[in-house]
Amino acid sequence: MSSPNPTGAARPLLVVDDDATFVRVLSRALASRGFEVISAVNADEARALTRRHQPKHCVLDLKLGEENGLRLIPELHELMPDMRILLLTGYASIATAVEAIKRGAHDYLAKPVDADAVVRALLEGDSPHQGEDEVLDAPEAPLALRRLEWEHIQRVLTECDGNISETARRLGMHRRTLQRKLSKHPVRERPQSSN
């Protein structure tokens, strides 16, 4: 019925985190970078705000009190299929990163994070004025989610002696999905700068 972004100026972004101080600081920083920030402290609020505002971007904490942010990812995608979701956590692990991407997150960052890293993760490959080199040359950038996933897949594939079906079974994904991921080139970490 109503337009998701009536002003057409700011980009709606949902921040879901139960840490009020973190939300306030991050929201202010993201607003200064052109986002219209709305925030939720739990899954129910996140669903309601997504229905109402239809944000195209979401910064989601893994731990929401007793709730788990991973479970919220597919629900948010049901409400907004093209939403780009960045999962944040204080407990980074390859297993969590792979699970986040399987559920539909676009990227994953370990806390503490700065607003520029959040913006890069949300807009990577999404913005015509955001160059790939800008993202790849980010100082002290954490390992990208796709890179972590690629390494994990390669490790399991090696353990299975190259057997695609067994690898897919162990990773809990469809064989076709695994083949599609394997057909892509591995994600580079930051290239060596020549300047």
mmCIF file of C-alpha atoms in Angstrom:
data_model
loop_
_atom_site.group_PDB
_atom_site.id
_atom_site.type_symbol
_atom_site.label_atom_id
_atom_site.label_comp_id
_atom_site.label_asym_id
_atom_site.label_seq_id
_atom_site.Cartn_x
_atom_site.Cartn_y
_atom_site.Cartn_z
ATOM 1 C CA MET A 1 0.000 0.000 0.000
ATOM 2 C CA SER A 2 2.361 2.704 1.230
ATOM 3 C CA SER A 3 5.804 3.298 -0.192
ATOM 4 C CA PRO A 4 8.580 1.736 1.910
ATOM 5 C CA ASN A 5 10.533 4.992 1.792
ATOM 6 C CA PRO A 6 8.250 7.949 1.115
ATOM 7 C CA THR A 7 11.010 10.590 1.241
ATOM 8 C CA GLY A 8 13.227 8.674 -1.188
ATOM 9 C CA ALA A 9 16.272 10.223 0.502
ATOM 10 C CA ALA A 10 17.443 8.091 3.408
ATOM 11 C CA ARG A 11 17.914 4.323 3.219
ATOM 12 C CA PRO A 12 15.811 2.574 5.883
ATOM 13 C CA LEU A 13 17.958 0.373 8.116
ATOM 14 C CA LEU A 14 16.826 -1.795 11.011
ATOM 15 C CA VAL A 15 19.185 -2.307 13.964
ATOM 16 C CA VAL A 16 18.219 -5.253 16.201
ATOM 17 C CA ASP A 17 20.214 -5.449 19.432
ATOM 18 C CA ASP A 18 19.284 -5.623 23.119
ATOM 19 C CA ASP A 19 22.200 -3.356 24.157
ATOM 20 C CA ALA A 20 20.623 0.132 24.294
ATOM 21 C CA THR A 21 23.955 1.991 24.455
ATOM 22 C CA PHE A 22 25.369 0.130 21.453
ATOM 23 C CA VAL A 23 22.155 0.781 19.481
ATOM 24 C CA ARG A 24 22.221 4.511 20.309
ATOM 25 C CA VAL A 25 25.877 4.952 19.285
ATOM 26 C CA LEU A 26 25.596 2.841 16.110
ATOM 27 C CA SER A 27 22.284 4.456 15.109
ATOM 28 C CA ARG A 28 23.772 7.948 15.386
ATOM 29 C CA ALA A 29 26.814 6.934 13.333
ATOM 30 C CA LEU A 30 24.721 5.241 10.632
ATOM 31 C CA ALA A 31 22.271 8.165 10.459
ATOM 32 C CA SER A 32 25.217 10.470 9.770
ATOM 33 C CA ARG A 33 26.098 8.178 6.828
ATOM 34 C CA GLY A 34 22.706 8.558 5.156
ATOM 35 C CA PHE A 35 20.598 5.811 6.738
ATOM 36 C CA GLU A 36 17.170 6.266 8.296
ATOM 37 C CA VAL A 37 17.703 4.088 11.391
ATOM 38 C CA ILE A 38 14.936 2.262 13.223
ATOM 39 C CA SER A 39 15.783 -0.016 16.133
ATOM 40 C CA ALA A 40 14.349 -3.024 17.929
ATOM 41 C CA VAL A 41 15.461 -4.799 21.105
ATOM 42 C CA ASN A 42 13.838 -8.178 20.392
ATOM 43 C CA ALA A 43 12.482 -10.413 17.603
ATOM 44 C CA ASP A 44 8.836 -9.302 17.984
ATOM 45 C CA GLU A 45 9.749 -5.624 17.612
ATOM 46 C CA ALA A 46 12.016 -6.468 14.663
ATOM 47 C CA ARG A 47 9.195 -8.261 12.830
ATOM 48 C CA ALA A 48 6.718 -5.429 13.518
ATOM 49 C CA LEU A 49 9.142 -2.715 12.362
ATOM 50 C CA THR A 50 10.033 -4.700 9.242
ATOM 51 C CA ARG A 51 6.341 -4.953 8.306
ATOM 52 C CA ARG A 52 5.812 -1.244 8.933
ATOM 53 C CA HIS A 53 8.987 0.285 7.427
ATOM 54 C CA GLN A 54 10.186 -2.404 4.956
ATOM 55 C CA PRO A 55 13.897 -1.684 5.532
ATOM 56 C CA LYS A 56 16.321 -2.871 2.858
ATOM 57 C CA HIS A 57 19.157 -3.273 5.375
ATOM 58 C CA CYS A 58 19.410 -4.857 8.816
ATOM 59 C CA VAL A 59 22.150 -5.053 11.435
ATOM 60 C CA LEU A 60 21.241 -7.986 13.666
ATOM 61 C CA ASP A 61 22.923 -9.132 16.869
ATOM 62 C CA LEU A 62 23.382 -12.875 17.352
ATOM 63 C CA LYS A 63 22.310 -12.747 21.008
ATOM 64 C CA LEU A 64 19.023 -10.987 21.781
ATOM 65 C CA GLY A 65 18.551 -11.719 25.471
ATOM 66 C CA GLU A 66 17.184 -15.278 25.522
ATOM 67 C CA GLU A 67 16.552 -15.202 21.756
ATOM 68 C CA ASN A 68 18.935 -16.164 18.968
ATOM 69 C CA GLY A 69 19.394 -13.753 16.059
ATOM 70 C CA LEU A 70 20.085 -16.648 13.665
ATOM 71 C CA ARG A 71 16.460 -17.784 13.981
ATOM 72 C CA LEU A 72 15.239 -14.321 13.014
ATOM 73 C CA ILE A 73 17.127 -14.174 9.677
ATOM 74 C CA PRO A 74 14.714 -16.359 7.624
ATOM 75 C CA GLU A 75 11.702 -14.631 9.206
ATOM 76 C CA LEU A 76 12.973 -11.204 8.184
ATOM 77 C CA HIS A 77 13.627 -12.501 4.651
ATOM 78 C CA GLU A 78 10.054 -13.769 4.490
ATOM 79 C CA LEU A 79 8.848 -10.246 5.235
ATOM 80 C CA MET A 80 11.456 -8.496 3.050
ATOM 81 C CA PRO A 81 13.039 -10.953 0.570
ATOM 82 C CA ASP A 82 15.687 -8.503 -0.689
ATOM 83 C CA MET A 83 16.767 -7.290 2.769
ATOM 84 C CA ARG A 84 20.552 -7.339 3.268
ATOM 85 C CA ILE A 85 21.297 -8.669 6.743
ATOM 86 C CA LEU A 86 24.566 -8.187 8.595
ATOM 87 C CA LEU A 87 24.933 -10.435 11.647
ATOM 88 C CA LEU A 88 27.008 -9.125 14.569
ATOM 89 C CA THR A 89 28.377 -11.219 17.401
ATOM 90 C CA GLY A 90 30.822 -11.016 20.253
ATOM 91 C CA TYR A 91 31.623 -14.711 19.778
ATOM 92 C CA ALA A 92 32.984 -15.147 16.262
ATOM 93 C CA SER A 93 33.380 -18.675 14.933
ATOM 94 C CA ILE A 94 33.453 -20.335 11.534
ATOM 95 C CA ALA A 95 30.488 -22.529 12.486
ATOM 96 C CA THR A 96 28.342 -19.488 13.341
ATOM 97 C CA ALA A 97 29.456 -17.688 10.171
ATOM 98 C CA VAL A 98 28.524 -20.650 7.969
ATOM 99 C CA GLU A 99 25.180 -21.065 9.753
ATOM 100 C CA ALA A 100 24.444 -17.344 9.314
ATOM 101 C CA ILE A 101 25.060 -17.482 5.570
ATOM 102 C CA LYS A 102 23.009 -20.680 5.202
ATOM 103 C CA ARG A 103 20.101 -18.880 6.857
ATOM 104 C CA GLY A 104 20.411 -15.873 4.556
ATOM 105 C CA ALA A 105 22.766 -13.330 6.163
ATOM 106 C CA HIS A 106 24.851 -11.398 3.642
ATOM 107 C CA ASP A 107 27.775 -10.841 5.956
ATOM 108 C CA TYR A 108 29.020 -11.342 9.496
ATOM 109 C CA LEU A 109 31.178 -9.152 11.726
ATOM 110 C CA ALA A 110 32.610 -9.724 15.186
ATOM 111 C CA LYS A 111 32.055 -7.020 17.805
ATOM 112 C CA PRO A 112 33.340 -4.477 18.479
ATOM 113 C CA VAL A 113 32.606 -2.955 15.050
ATOM 114 C CA ASP A 114 32.831 0.557 13.700
ATOM 115 C CA ALA A 115 30.158 2.186 11.573
ATOM 116 C CA ASP A 116 32.334 2.263 8.428
ATOM 117 C CA ALA A 117 32.830 -1.523 8.574
ATOM 118 C CA VAL A 118 29.060 -1.957 8.996
ATOM 119 C CA VAL A 119 28.320 0.280 5.990
ATOM 120 C CA ARG A 120 30.896 -1.542 3.835
ATOM 121 C CA ALA A 121 29.404 -4.916 4.768
ATOM 122 C CA LEU A 122 25.852 -3.751 4.051
ATOM 123 C CA LEU A 123 26.565 -2.031 0.748
ATOM 124 C CA GLU A 124 29.251 -4.312 -0.736
ATOM 125 C CA GLY A 125 28.192 -5.133 -4.286
ATOM 126 C CA ASP A 126 24.965 -3.203 -3.715
ATOM 127 C CA SER A 127 25.929 0.383 -4.390
ATOM 128 C CA PRO A 128 27.057 1.796 -7.770
ATOM 129 C CA HIS A 129 29.399 4.332 -6.128
ATOM 130 C CA GLN A 130 30.973 1.829 -3.731
ATOM 131 C CA GLY A 131 34.082 0.432 -5.413
ATOM 132 C CA GLU A 132 35.168 -3.126 -4.690
ATOM 133 C CA ASP A 133 38.694 -1.950 -3.930
ATOM 134 C CA GLU A 134 37.320 0.331 -1.249
ATOM 135 C CA VAL A 135 35.835 -2.673 0.505
ATOM 136 C CA LEU A 136 38.806 -4.964 -0.004
ATOM 137 C CA ASP A 137 41.342 -2.383 1.174
ATOM 138 C CA ALA A 138 39.533 -1.697 4.432
ATOM 139 C CA PRO A 139 42.117 -1.419 7.205
ATOM 140 C CA GLU A 140 42.005 -4.277 9.680
ATOM 141 C CA ALA A 141 38.902 -5.712 7.996
ATOM 142 C CA PRO A 142 37.813 -8.972 9.634
ATOM 143 C CA LEU A 143 37.730 -12.100 7.520
ATOM 144 C CA ALA A 144 34.742 -11.807 5.194
ATOM 145 C CA LEU A 145 31.869 -14.204 5.795
ATOM 146 C CA ARG A 146 32.118 -15.602 2.264
ATOM 147 C CA ARG A 147 35.832 -16.261 2.802
ATOM 148 C CA LEU A 148 35.143 -18.102 6.072
ATOM 149 C CA GLU A 149 32.443 -20.146 4.372
ATOM 150 C CA TRP A 150 34.731 -20.955 1.409
ATOM 151 C CA GLU A 151 37.504 -22.154 3.744
ATOM 152 C CA HIS A 152 35.074 -24.300 5.743
ATOM 153 C CA ILE A 153 33.627 -25.885 2.582
ATOM 154 C CA GLN A 154 37.124 -26.624 1.254
ATOM 155 C CA ARG A 155 38.123 -28.242 4.568
ATOM 156 C CA VAL A 156 35.053 -30.500 4.613
ATOM 157 C CA LEU A 157 35.464 -31.306 0.899
ATOM 158 C CA THR A 158 39.047 -32.399 1.569
ATOM 159 C CA GLU A 159 37.915 -34.566 4.504
ATOM 160 C CA CYS A 160 35.409 -36.228 2.142
ATOM 161 C CA ASP A 161 38.078 -36.875 -0.529
ATOM 162 C CA GLY A 162 36.291 -34.575 -2.987
ATOM 163 C CA ASN A 163 32.937 -36.372 -2.723
ATOM 164 C CA ILE A 164 30.345 -33.625 -3.378
ATOM 165 C CA SER A 165 27.346 -35.616 -2.087
ATOM 166 C CA GLU A 166 29.015 -36.496 1.215
ATOM 167 C CA THR A 167 30.317 -32.926 1.639
ATOM 168 C CA ALA A 168 26.822 -31.516 1.048
ATOM 169 C CA ARG A 169 25.397 -33.997 3.567
ATOM 170 C CA ARG A 170 27.953 -33.011 6.236
ATOM 171 C CA LEU A 171 27.407 -29.304 5.619
ATOM 172 C CA GLY A 172 23.633 -29.712 5.737
ATOM 173 C CA MET A 173 23.047 -28.105 2.352
ATOM 174 C CA HIS A 174 21.627 -29.250 -0.964
ATOM 175 C CA ARG A 175 24.094 -30.740 -3.429
ATOM 176 C CA ARG A 176 23.151 -28.104 -6.041
ATOM 177 C CA THR A 177 23.757 -25.261 -3.574
ATOM 178 C CA LEU A 178 27.184 -26.672 -2.778
ATOM 179 C CA GLN A 179 28.031 -27.029 -6.491
ATOM 180 C CA ARG A 180 26.981 -23.417 -7.087
ATOM 181 C CA LYS A 181 29.210 -22.225 -4.238
ATOM 182 C CA LEU A 182 32.128 -24.310 -5.509
ATOM 183 C CA SER A 183 31.773 -22.912 -9.035
ATOM 184 C CA LYS A 184 32.464 -19.404 -7.724
ATOM 185 C CA HIS A 185 36.021 -18.216 -7.311
ATOM 186 C CA PRO A 186 37.318 -18.100 -3.759
ATOM 187 C CA VAL A 187 36.917 -14.741 -2.072
ATOM 188 C CA ARG A 188 40.193 -12.891 -1.867
ATOM 189 C CA GLU A 189 41.332 -11.256 1.284
ATOM 190 C CA ARG A 190 42.690 -7.747 0.862
ATOM 191 C CA PRO A 191 44.991 -7.577 -2.161
ATOM 192 C CA GLN A 192 48.483 -6.195 -1.752
ATOM 193 C CA SER A 193 48.246 -2.470 -2.295
ATOM 194 C CA SER A 194 50.526 -1.088 -4.989
ATOM 195 C CA ASN A 195 50.405 2.558 -3.889
#
